[in-house]
XYZ file of C-alpha atoms in Angstrom:
382
model
C -23.391 -26.128 8.857
C -25.631 -28.203 11.095
C -23.351 -27.368 14.035
C -23.977 -23.680 13.376
C -27.744 -23.991 13.105
C -27.923 -26.305 16.107
C -25.835 -23.824 18.089
C -28.752 -21.400 17.807
C -28.532 -18.426 20.191
C -24.877 -19.110 21.021
C -23.642 -18.515 17.487
C -26.051 -15.618 17.141
C -24.533 -13.879 20.165
C -21.028 -14.504 18.842
C -22.075 -12.962 15.530
C -23.654 -9.939 17.220
C -20.552 -9.368 19.345
C -18.361 -9.601 16.231
C -20.609 -7.180 14.332
C -20.655 -4.687 17.231
C -16.858 -4.816 17.451
C -16.529 -4.182 13.710
C -19.143 -1.406 13.901
C -17.164 0.314 16.647
C -13.975 0.068 14.605
C -15.690 1.628 11.570
C -17.397 4.322 13.651
C -14.091 5.449 15.195
C -12.399 5.504 11.781
C -15.308 7.448 10.283
C -15.183 9.989 13.121
C -11.430 10.510 12.744
C -11.628 10.735 8.950
C -14.431 13.257 9.318
C -12.018 15.546 11.168
C -9.227 15.022 8.621
C -8.527 17.915 6.267
C -6.270 17.348 3.257
C -6.060 20.704 1.503
C -2.847 20.897 -0.527
C -0.847 24.056 0.217
C 1.747 24.829 -2.498
C 5.336 25.235 -1.331
C 6.574 28.769 -0.807
C 10.067 27.793 -1.939
C 10.754 24.821 -4.170
C 14.037 23.074 -3.390
C 16.025 20.998 -5.851
C 14.730 17.420 -6.011
C 16.353 14.124 -6.963
C 13.546 11.774 -8.022
C 14.595 8.104 -8.107
C 12.406 5.590 -9.986
C 13.610 2.041 -9.151
C 12.272 -0.659 -11.495
C 13.486 -4.022 -12.795
C 11.538 -4.660 -16.004
C 9.013 -1.879 -16.654
C 5.648 -2.746 -18.162
C 4.068 -0.678 -20.921
C 1.977 1.151 -18.329
C 5.057 1.872 -16.192
C 6.959 3.172 -19.225
C 4.052 5.516 -19.872
C 4.287 6.759 -16.280
C 8.044 7.303 -16.599
C 7.582 9.481 -19.681
C 4.911 11.738 -18.149
C 5.975 15.366 -17.777
C 6.156 16.553 -14.158
C 4.927 20.089 -13.575
C 7.229 20.912 -10.651
C 8.382 24.526 -10.685
C 11.733 23.870 -9.000
C 14.866 22.047 -10.228
C 14.127 18.317 -10.601
C 16.254 15.441 -11.880
C 14.392 12.199 -12.562
C 16.552 9.066 -12.701
C 15.292 5.617 -13.662
C 17.346 3.019 -11.755
C 17.119 -0.292 -13.595
C 19.214 -3.109 -15.062
C 17.610 -2.436 -18.478
C 17.652 0.862 -20.339
C 14.103 1.849 -21.250
C 13.284 4.376 -23.934
C 13.058 7.639 -22.032
C 12.229 11.206 -23.036
C 14.751 14.060 -22.796
C 15.247 15.169 -19.223
C 14.856 11.673 -17.745
C 18.136 9.825 -17.212
C 18.969 6.156 -16.652
C 21.311 4.679 -14.071
C 22.209 1.008 -14.719
C 21.782 -1.045 -11.566
C 21.621 -4.792 -10.938
C 21.880 -5.256 -7.154
C 22.445 -8.705 -5.627
C 20.307 -7.842 -2.587
C 17.132 -9.910 -1.960
C 15.142 -6.670 -1.894
C 16.128 -5.292 -5.268
C 14.204 -2.051 -4.837
C 16.223 -1.165 -1.752
C 19.351 -2.309 -3.581
C 18.587 0.021 -6.499
C 18.023 2.953 -4.146
C 21.181 2.362 -2.116
C 23.280 2.108 -5.282
C 21.751 5.299 -6.686
C 22.428 7.195 -3.466
C 26.076 6.130 -3.659
C 26.518 6.736 -7.381
C 24.701 10.060 -7.770
C 25.643 13.416 -6.243
C 22.843 14.160 -3.781
C 24.212 17.302 -2.197
C 21.475 19.478 -0.723
C 18.754 18.036 -2.934
C 15.614 16.479 -1.467
C 15.490 12.785 -2.342
C 12.226 11.142 -3.409
C 11.798 7.460 -4.285
C 8.695 6.654 -6.314
C 7.769 3.324 -7.916
C 7.313 3.191 -11.684
C 3.627 2.286 -11.424
C 2.905 5.713 -9.884
C 2.008 8.620 -12.172
C 4.081 11.425 -10.654
C 2.733 14.973 -10.717
C 4.177 18.253 -9.518
C 1.627 18.246 -6.707
C 2.851 14.820 -5.521
C 6.460 16.044 -5.548
C 5.473 19.052 -3.436
C 3.350 16.858 -1.157
C 6.319 14.579 -0.430
C 8.831 17.410 -0.089
C 6.808 19.598 2.295
C 6.917 17.282 5.372
C 10.691 16.836 4.994
C 11.186 20.602 4.974
C 9.121 20.722 8.172
C 11.386 18.222 9.934
C 9.883 14.810 9.165
C 12.343 11.945 8.732
C 10.161 10.245 6.131
C 7.168 11.265 4.042
C 4.795 8.959 2.218
C 1.755 9.238 -0.040
C -1.335 7.042 0.045
C -1.370 4.774 -3.040
C -4.617 5.494 -4.894
C -5.463 3.231 -7.843
C -7.324 4.922 -10.704
C -8.700 4.016 -14.137
C -9.603 0.420 -13.244
C -11.278 -1.227 -16.242
C -12.136 -4.728 -14.995
C -13.208 -6.626 -11.891
C -9.707 -7.428 -10.649
C -8.675 -3.802 -10.999
C -11.817 -2.555 -9.297
C -11.204 -4.929 -6.374
C -7.677 -3.561 -5.960
C -8.944 0.002 -6.174
C -11.818 -0.788 -3.829
C -9.467 -2.219 -1.216
C -6.940 0.621 -1.295
C -9.421 3.467 -1.693
C -12.699 2.586 0.012
C -11.981 0.198 2.904
C -10.126 0.181 6.211
C -7.066 -0.911 4.219
C -6.909 2.525 2.599
C -3.736 4.152 3.849
C -5.782 7.199 4.852
C -7.827 4.982 7.170
C -4.725 3.160 8.380
C -3.082 6.507 9.112
C -5.842 7.732 11.424
C -6.182 4.344 13.143
C -2.484 3.561 13.619
C -1.154 3.415 17.148
C 2.594 3.753 17.428
C 4.570 3.398 14.195
C 2.523 4.501 11.187
C 1.453 1.960 8.581
C 2.946 3.277 5.348
C 3.286 2.185 1.740
C 6.658 2.547 0.052
C 5.341 3.349 -3.421
C 6.072 7.060 -2.958
C 8.524 8.244 -0.317
C 10.398 11.365 0.646
C 13.631 10.241 2.294
C 15.674 12.287 4.755
C 19.406 11.609 5.357
C 18.435 9.822 8.597
C 16.043 7.530 6.723
C 18.733 6.874 4.094
C 21.047 5.594 6.824
C 18.352 3.286 8.209
C 17.625 2.033 4.688
C 21.154 0.601 4.494
C 20.112 -2.079 7.008
C 17.020 -3.198 5.091
C 18.290 -4.622 1.797
C 17.441 -8.150 2.984
C 13.961 -7.217 4.253
C 10.566 -7.455 2.622
C 8.105 -4.843 3.803
C 11.032 -2.478 4.198
C 8.603 0.436 4.382
C 6.942 -0.945 7.529
C 10.283 -1.732 9.125
C 11.666 1.696 8.230
C 8.632 3.385 9.803
C 9.037 1.236 12.916
C 12.723 2.073 13.316
C 12.218 5.796 12.818
C 9.321 5.802 15.285
C 11.486 4.014 17.860
C 13.964 6.889 17.556
C 11.229 9.453 18.155
C 11.277 10.693 14.542
C 8.237 11.753 12.528
C 6.770 9.834 9.607
C 4.302 12.063 7.759
C 1.563 11.407 5.213
C 1.444 13.674 2.174
C -1.741 15.627 1.563
C -1.493 14.528 -2.086
C -2.168 10.878 -3.032
C 0.029 8.772 -5.285
C -2.059 7.988 -8.373
C -1.574 4.414 -9.620
C -3.189 3.910 -13.050
C -4.403 0.315 -13.403
C -6.073 -0.041 -16.791
C -6.997 -3.669 -17.488
C -5.506 -6.085 -14.946
C -6.966 -9.138 -16.794
C -6.297 -11.798 -14.146
C -7.261 -12.111 -10.485
C -3.903 -13.777 -9.814
C -2.229 -10.353 -9.845
C -4.115 -8.762 -6.929
C -4.484 -12.042 -5.046
C -0.753 -12.837 -5.104
C 0.149 -9.252 -4.186
C -2.130 -9.025 -1.181
C -1.339 -12.575 -0.080
C 2.276 -11.450 0.098
C 1.188 -8.361 2.045
C -0.622 -10.593 4.548
C 2.483 -12.709 5.090
C 4.550 -9.559 5.514
C 2.043 -8.304 8.092
C 2.301 -11.600 9.986
C 6.082 -11.213 10.042
C 6.198 -7.527 10.989
C 3.194 -7.203 13.288
C 1.935 -10.663 14.244
C -0.462 -9.287 16.869
C -2.344 -7.392 14.126
C -2.654 -10.374 11.778
C -5.860 -11.807 13.363
C -7.553 -8.399 13.084
C -7.785 -8.805 9.297
C -10.887 -11.055 9.352
C -12.078 -9.656 12.672
C -12.085 -5.937 11.812
C -11.027 -5.389 8.210
C -13.055 -8.031 6.325
C -16.001 -9.106 8.526
C -18.884 -8.100 6.265
C -19.313 -11.142 4.026
C -18.789 -13.744 6.790
C -21.315 -11.925 8.983
C -23.855 -11.627 6.148
C -23.550 -15.377 5.533
C -23.831 -16.129 9.261
C -26.946 -13.956 9.585
C -28.546 -15.641 6.572
C -27.724 -19.084 7.942
C -28.992 -18.457 11.469
C -31.971 -16.271 10.573
C -31.361 -14.169 13.673
C -33.224 -10.814 13.530
C -30.809 -9.224 16.005
C -27.759 -10.340 14.039
C -29.381 -9.226 10.782
C -29.977 -5.779 12.267
C -26.389 -5.527 13.497
C -25.053 -6.555 10.083
C -27.298 -4.004 8.353
C -25.887 -1.242 10.550
C -22.348 -2.483 9.859
C -22.945 -2.378 6.095
C -24.308 1.164 6.432
C -21.204 2.276 8.333
C -18.910 0.682 5.761
C -20.719 2.474 2.927
C -20.376 5.799 4.777
C -16.692 5.052 5.343
C -16.221 4.334 1.634
C -17.928 7.604 0.685
C -15.785 9.606 3.122
C -12.601 7.999 1.820
C -13.743 8.694 -1.747
C -14.220 12.365 -0.900
C -10.759 12.562 0.666
C -9.025 10.825 -2.239
C -10.339 13.448 -4.723
C -10.185 11.211 -7.799
C -9.811 13.986 -10.452
C -11.411 12.839 -13.720
C -13.085 9.857 -12.013
C -15.157 12.151 -9.779
C -18.390 11.583 -11.726
C -18.342 7.828 -11.218
C -16.254 7.665 -8.043
C -19.225 7.899 -5.684
C -21.130 5.027 -7.282
C -18.011 2.856 -7.315
C -17.308 3.687 -3.689
C -20.733 2.345 -2.710
C -20.041 -1.050 -4.294
C -16.322 -1.621 -4.738
C -15.517 -1.496 -1.008
C -17.150 -4.918 -0.805
C -15.016 -6.232 -3.683
C -11.996 -4.943 -1.781
C -13.026 -6.718 1.417
C -13.540 -9.966 -0.490
C -10.102 -9.661 -2.088
C -8.403 -9.091 1.265
C -10.348 -11.915 2.908
C -9.296 -14.297 0.109
C -5.669 -13.157 0.411
C -5.795 -13.709 4.175
C -7.105 -17.237 3.660
C -4.445 -18.101 1.087
C -1.699 -16.637 3.283
C -2.504 -19.139 6.030
C -0.870 -21.819 3.900
C 2.934 -21.943 4.140
C 2.994 -19.321 6.883
C 6.446 -17.902 7.439
C 7.523 -18.049 3.797
C 7.041 -15.775 0.827
C 7.723 -16.219 -2.877
C 9.010 -12.965 -4.333
C 10.606 -12.217 -7.697
C 10.930 -15.918 -8.493
C 12.575 -16.992 -5.242
C 11.208 -18.404 -1.987
C 12.313 -16.928 1.333
C 11.718 -17.754 4.959
C 10.448 -14.697 6.815
C 12.028 -13.797 10.125
C 10.667 -11.199 12.577
C 10.804 -7.701 11.107
C 10.485 -9.035 7.563
C 14.085 -10.219 7.150
C 14.322 -12.729 4.318
C 16.444 -15.867 4.287
C 16.606 -17.801 1.017
C 14.969 -21.236 1.250
C 17.099 -24.099 -0.071
C 15.915 -25.955 -2.052
C 13.178 -23.753 -3.512
C 9.708 -24.672 -2.203
C 8.136 -23.494 -5.443
C 10.236 -25.737 -7.608
C 12.285 -22.798 -8.823
C 16.055 -22.626 -8.951
C 17.890 -23.567 -5.831
């Protein structure tokens, strides 16, 4: 601390430069999001859809999502792909699957695509923690009908009841880590989330090579982009009901894993997390410590831009029944989201190059390929 205060103007100039860089990043994102229009246009024709729901051991909330009726006007078959048979309503079928692949989600999907007659149906793969609606189905189908190789929907947490849930929602809805913001700021292959995907036959073929990858969605996007194929974002978000998360370990472990995946897939982008995505709290602390009026002014402008960004993202995410309180949460929970991501970044710096996932520890190779560590670093089974 004394080194900082003794550094005087030097540290102040570093802080101002950092704040200006972050301000520019937010200003560009805000400008691009301001031009983004996300009006949902219903499909003229509704093709037959095969909706795959891969899940290992569904929670009570996920079971509730799986039993929700889907108001899609066309033919739709929903299949839960899981090693355990959950209690499902009429019209939802179960396909037993227990893949040996390290990435069990990809294993479930590949098995389902082999075991089920796909025919001319449009294939969607949606995680069990997503509450599927007819609008989401149409939003994922439409880009595929227009020639996209892969469609994806921005994961949008809703109904957060506690601090941990609000931090997750704040990060994915109101900050630069929102997949709407990532979409408009991505250069090259799009940053996507695999919670809700529309999968073309070409993407299905690429998926066969990713059963030993973590972050298969990022790698799939990268491979399709390298082939000159389109990856499109749905105009309809993927609602993810949270309820009560109860423990901060859940979001922290999830986003720590995401940070390690980012370091494996796109190592050049990894340092931008504290630099551009989570600079607010470090800069506020630096300004308070140094007492620099210029730095304080720059940080104030940065905070203002981040609040405007959160409000714009809130307007684009159209949070249905949360609309009355969404604006007030947007103005505060973006900061919770930044803090969560900054903490996850810090934790991810330990044991770089490894990830613990589904009870096993893996070494991460470039592109997210996983190699089982022997013996287990976490004390688990070898």
